[in-house]
Tab-separated table of C-alpha atoms and ligand atoms in Angstrom:
chain	number	residue	atom	x	y	z
A	1	MET	CA	129.091	74.892	77.680
A	2	TYR	CA	132.403	74.233	79.500
A	3	LYS	CA	133.238	70.525	79.944
A	4	GLY	CA	135.870	67.993	80.646
A	5	ARG	CA	137.842	70.112	83.273
A	6	THR	CA	138.572	68.824	86.700
A	7	LYS	CA	138.710	65.781	88.513
A	8	GLY	CA	135.636	65.504	90.352
A	9	LYS	CA	132.544	64.328	88.822
A	10	PHE	CA	128.899	66.159	88.179
A	11	ILE	CA	125.915	64.761	88.003
A	12	VAL	CA	122.331	66.029	87.754
A	13	LEU	CA	119.190	64.689	88.432
A	14	GLU	CA	115.815	65.859	86.222
A	15	GLY	CA	112.365	65.590	86.222
A	16	ILE	CA	109.032	67.421	86.430
A	17	ASP	CA	107.954	68.587	89.823
A	18	GLY	CA	106.809	65.815	91.671
A	19	SER	CA	108.926	63.011	90.003
A	20	GLY	CA	110.990	62.422	93.576
A	21	ILE	CA	114.425	64.109	92.254
A	22	SER	CA	114.953	65.272	95.842
A	23	THR	CA	114.556	61.854	97.431
A	24	GLN	CA	117.228	60.661	94.695
A	25	VAL	CA	119.619	62.721	95.029
A	26	GLN	CA	120.205	61.751	98.704
A	27	LYS	CA	120.016	58.242	98.244
A	28	LEU	CA	122.601	58.928	95.418
A	29	LYS	CA	124.857	60.581	97.808
A	30	GLY	CA	124.950	57.826	100.445
A	31	PHE	CA	125.387	55.415	97.521
A	32	LEU	CA	128.338	57.041	95.897
A	33	GLU	CA	129.839	57.634	99.060
A	34	THR	CA	129.702	53.917	100.534
A	35	THR	CA	130.298	52.562	96.746
A	36	TYR	CA	132.982	54.299	95.225
A	37	GLY	CA	134.907	55.813	98.764
A	38	VAL	CA	134.261	59.654	97.332
A	39	LYS	CA	132.505	62.705	98.741
A	40	ALA	CA	129.640	64.074	97.369
A	41	ILE	CA	128.065	67.022	97.991
A	42	LEU	CA	124.382	68.129	97.614
A	43	ALA	CA	123.070	70.786	95.686
A	44	LYS	CA	119.930	72.330	94.222
A	45	GLU	CA	118.959	75.316	91.764
A	46	PRO	CA	117.355	77.610	92.315
A	47	SER	CA	120.565	77.465	94.555
A	48	GLU	CA	120.547	78.464	97.733
A	49	GLY	CA	122.798	82.183	96.831
A	50	PRO	CA	121.198	85.708	97.050
A	51	ILE	CA	119.588	85.109	93.034
A	52	GLY	CA	117.970	81.836	94.122
A	53	THR	CA	116.791	82.830	97.228
A	54	LEU	CA	115.260	86.097	95.082
A	55	ILE	CA	113.817	83.350	92.611
A	56	ARG	CA	112.279	81.256	95.065
A	57	GLN	CA	110.127	84.227	96.519
A	58	PHE	CA	108.553	84.485	92.885
A	59	LEU	CA	107.962	80.470	92.726
A	60	ASN	CA	106.074	80.585	95.969
A	61	GLY	CA	104.503	83.686	95.486
A	62	ARG	CA	105.422	86.019	97.893
A	63	MET	CA	106.781	88.373	95.373
A	64	VAL	CA	104.867	89.142	92.277
A	65	GLY	CA	105.087	90.209	88.593
A	66	ILE	CA	108.155	88.926	86.913
A	67	ASP	CA	108.013	88.579	83.253
A	68	ASP	CA	109.285	85.404	81.579
A	69	LYS	CA	112.349	86.981	79.975
A	70	SER	CA	113.253	88.339	83.282
A	71	LEU	CA	112.606	85.137	85.028
A	72	ALA	CA	114.838	83.133	82.124
A	73	LEU	CA	117.736	85.690	82.912
A	74	LEU	CA	117.529	84.999	86.909
A	75	PHE	CA	117.362	81.237	86.548
A	76	ALA	CA	120.450	81.569	84.074
A	77	ALA	CA	122.566	84.377	86.367
A	78	ASP	CA	122.046	81.816	89.523
A	79	ARG	CA	123.412	79.162	87.721
A	80	ILE	CA	126.676	81.206	86.926
A	81	ASP	CA	126.792	82.395	90.247
A	82	HIS	CA	125.825	78.513	91.506
A	83	ASN	CA	128.771	77.588	89.070
A	84	ILE	CA	131.272	79.841	90.635
A	85	GLU	CA	130.345	79.986	94.204
A	86	LYS	CA	129.582	75.889	94.699
A	87	ILE	CA	130.027	73.605	92.010
A	88	MET	CA	133.362	74.437	90.490
A	89	PRO	CA	135.139	74.440	94.105
A	90	VAL	CA	133.780	70.859	94.979
A	91	LEU	CA	135.044	69.818	91.313
A	92	GLU	CA	138.235	71.305	91.624
A	93	LYS	CA	139.084	69.427	95.146
A	94	GLY	CA	138.083	66.017	92.946
A	95	ASP	CA	134.582	65.618	94.861
A	96	TYR	CA	131.204	65.069	93.161
A	97	ILE	CA	128.390	66.963	93.227
A	98	ILE	CA	125.277	66.213	93.091
A	99	CYS	CA	122.489	68.807	91.571
A	100	ASP	CA	118.830	68.497	91.965
A	101	ARG	CA	117.819	70.659	88.591
A	102	TYR	CA	120.013	72.228	86.699
A	103	LEU	CA	120.194	73.480	82.819
A	104	TRP	CA	117.336	71.134	81.239
A	105	SER	CA	115.052	72.954	83.967
A	106	SER	CA	115.703	76.225	82.032
A	107	TYR	CA	114.973	74.931	78.975
A	108	VAL	CA	112.145	72.861	80.083
A	109	TYR	CA	110.334	75.124	82.391
A	110	GLN	CA	111.561	78.610	80.344
A	111	GLY	CA	110.831	76.903	76.793
A	112	ILE	CA	107.125	77.366	77.384
A	113	LYS	CA	107.311	81.111	76.751
A	114	ASN	CA	111.044	81.170	75.229
A	115	ASP	CA	112.704	80.649	72.422
A	116	MET	CA	115.312	78.081	72.887
A	117	ALA	CA	118.225	79.528	71.010
A	118	TRP	CA	118.158	82.583	73.431
A	119	LEU	CA	117.642	80.366	76.067
A	120	GLN	CA	120.826	78.515	74.784
A	121	GLU	CA	122.232	81.863	74.660
A	122	ILE	CA	122.410	83.099	78.145
A	123	ASN	CA	123.277	80.003	79.729
A	124	LYS	CA	126.264	79.336	76.890
A	125	TYR	CA	128.807	79.905	80.079
A	126	VAL	CA	127.685	77.525	82.447
A	127	TYR	CA	129.254	74.036	83.129
A	128	GLU	CA	128.160	70.798	81.377
A	129	PRO	CA	127.929	67.888	83.384
A	130	ASP	CA	129.224	64.947	83.412
A	131	LEU	CA	126.167	62.764	83.528
A	132	THR	CA	122.291	63.888	83.602
A	133	ILE	CA	119.829	61.641	84.871
A	134	PHE	CA	116.163	61.654	83.783
A	135	ILE	CA	113.621	60.472	86.120
A	136	LYS	CA	110.634	60.092	84.058
A	137	VAL	CA	107.300	59.844	85.701
A	138	ARG	CA	104.122	61.076	83.528
A	139	PRO	CA	102.001	64.646	84.592
A	140	GLU	CA	99.242	62.684	85.596
A	141	ILE	CA	101.312	60.669	88.138
A	142	THR	CA	103.260	63.089	89.851
A	143	LEU	CA	99.863	65.331	90.330
A	144	GLN	CA	98.152	62.588	92.389
A	145	ARG	CA	101.577	62.425	94.561
A	146	ILE	CA	101.385	66.540	94.876
A	147	THR	CA	97.911	66.962	95.455
A	148	GLY	CA	98.068	64.211	97.923
A	149	SER	CA	101.082	65.461	99.893
A	150	ARG	CA	101.199	68.972	99.666
A	151	TYR	CA	99.135	71.845	100.576
A	152	LYS	CA	100.652	75.056	98.442
A	153	THR	CA	100.367	74.961	94.657
A	154	GLU	CA	103.373	76.430	93.486
A	155	ILE	CA	102.971	78.361	89.715
A	156	PHE	CA	104.479	75.796	87.617
A	157	GLU	CA	102.399	72.835	88.961
A	158	GLU	CA	99.355	72.722	86.782
A	159	HIS	CA	98.562	69.950	84.517
A	160	LYS	CA	98.730	71.829	81.239
A	161	VAL	CA	101.799	73.335	82.365
A	162	LEU	CA	103.679	69.848	83.524
A	163	GLN	CA	102.468	67.880	80.133
A	164	HIS	CA	104.498	71.077	77.951
A	165	VAL	CA	107.209	70.464	80.302
A	166	PHE	CA	107.210	66.817	80.105
A	167	ASP	CA	107.019	66.954	76.294
A	168	ASN	CA	110.200	69.563	76.689
A	169	TYR	CA	111.931	67.177	78.883
A	170	LEU	CA	111.558	64.682	76.069
A	171	LYS	CA	112.913	66.624	73.472
A	172	ILE	CA	115.877	67.808	75.062
A	173	LEU	CA	116.844	64.144	76.189
A	174	ASP	CA	116.244	63.174	72.339
A	175	GLU	CA	118.665	65.958	71.460
A	176	TRP	CA	121.479	65.239	73.969
A	177	LYS	CA	121.237	61.366	73.391
A	178	ARG	CA	121.738	62.138	69.614
A	179	SER	CA	124.622	64.409	70.225
A	180	ARG	CA	126.113	61.633	72.342
A	181	LYS	CA	126.176	63.475	75.651
A	182	ASN	CA	125.892	61.572	78.931
A	183	VAL	CA	122.301	60.915	79.564
A	184	VAL	CA	120.165	58.034	81.455
A	185	GLU	CA	116.618	57.943	81.419
A	186	ILE	CA	114.730	56.405	84.657
A	187	ASN	CA	111.664	54.654	84.827
A	188	GLY	CA	110.132	56.935	87.850
A	189	GLU	CA	107.225	55.443	88.041
A	190	GLN	CA	108.130	52.153	89.771
A	191	ASN	CA	108.331	52.001	93.757
A	192	LEU	CA	110.945	54.269	95.234
A	193	GLU	CA	113.240	51.186	95.640
A	194	SER	CA	113.200	50.065	91.896
A	195	VAL	CA	114.144	54.126	90.767
A	196	GLU	CA	116.871	53.862	93.214
A	197	LYS	CA	118.461	50.693	92.237
A	198	ASP	CA	118.283	51.670	88.347
A	199	ILE	CA	119.629	55.130	89.041
A	200	ARG	CA	122.690	52.883	91.099
A	201	LEU	CA	122.738	50.797	87.824
A	202	ALA	CA	122.903	53.582	85.873
A	203	ILE	CA	125.833	54.884	87.711
A	204	LYS	CA	127.919	51.682	88.144
A	205	LYS	CA	127.631	51.647	83.770
A	206	TYR	CA	128.622	55.245	84.006
A	207	HIS	CA	131.532	54.584	85.946
A	208	ALA	CA	132.837	51.083	83.726
A	209	ASP	CA	132.355	53.118	80.687
A	210	MET	CA	134.541	55.867	81.868
A	211	SER	CA	137.024	53.748	83.373
B	1	TYD	P1	111.829	72.542	92.989
B	1	TYD	O1	112.774	72.015	92.666
B	1	TYD	O2	110.529	71.850	93.112
B	1	TYD	O3	112.107	73.109	94.338
B	1	TYD	P2	111.147	72.745	95.664
B	1	TYD	O4	110.711	71.395	96.255
B	1	TYD	O5	111.943	73.505	96.963
B	1	TYD	O6	109.596	73.954	95.700
B	1	TYD	O7	110.786	73.770	92.415
B	1	TYD	C1	111.580	74.526	91.699
B	1	TYD	C2	111.181	74.949	90.576
B	1	TYD	O8	111.736	76.306	89.916
B	1	TYD	C3	110.413	74.096	89.818
B	1	TYD	O9	109.067	74.164	89.055
B	1	TYD	C4	111.053	73.824	88.233
B	1	TYD	C5	111.401	75.478	88.382
B	1	TYD	N1	112.805	75.682	87.838
B	1	TYD	C6	112.766	76.384	86.453
B	1	TYD	O10	111.475	76.750	86.029
B	1	TYD	N2	113.679	77.152	85.922
B	1	TYD	C7	114.999	76.614	86.070
B	1	TYD	O11	116.370	76.702	85.387
B	1	TYD	C8	115.177	75.793	87.795
B	1	TYD	C9	116.588	75.418	87.672
B	1	TYD	C10	114.130	75.460	88.197
């Protein structure tokens, strides 16, 4: 992975489906802009680019019949395209980019059916985030939230799969902590305000550590 090359900051939020990432990226944007006077741009993977758009069609079932390896390659290709088209230009300007899912999502979702060494290989040219925030919510909690508020079941939204994804998240979290990368674990089972508050504290600590 490439790292440490620009003035801007690259922050990623990760968690299983229904863990509240999309809500928290919005709140984080507001917090960064008002507290630090920076410009913060929101991003998401799969991206809104051509490869990300194709991936979404497979995820929502409008297109069918892709094998696990091809899907993993599409996610990696989308990430490289996203790095070049959106993430790097923002960082080079010195702005912040907050991304809803990134590399860990490939490790934990595609990691169910593919080996980790190969996933690392196909993702080796992507930029390393400055900070990865993991919103920890157990599958039994997110499934209650998902079935309560959405009517479309996406292919990944089943308990057994989510449990596997969750376990994979804990593994990667542990590995990155041990290799001293910047990661933070947030208790996502609290109410929204408390989750938001904990993310703010983590960001303050990150900035204090950096200065
Ligand atoms: P999600 O982020 O929930 O987007 P939306 O709310 O618009 O449906 O869905 C994206 C899904 O894609 C999610 O189940 C995780 C999965 N995913 C992967 O399997 N691998 C990846 O590399 C990424 C970025 C996402």
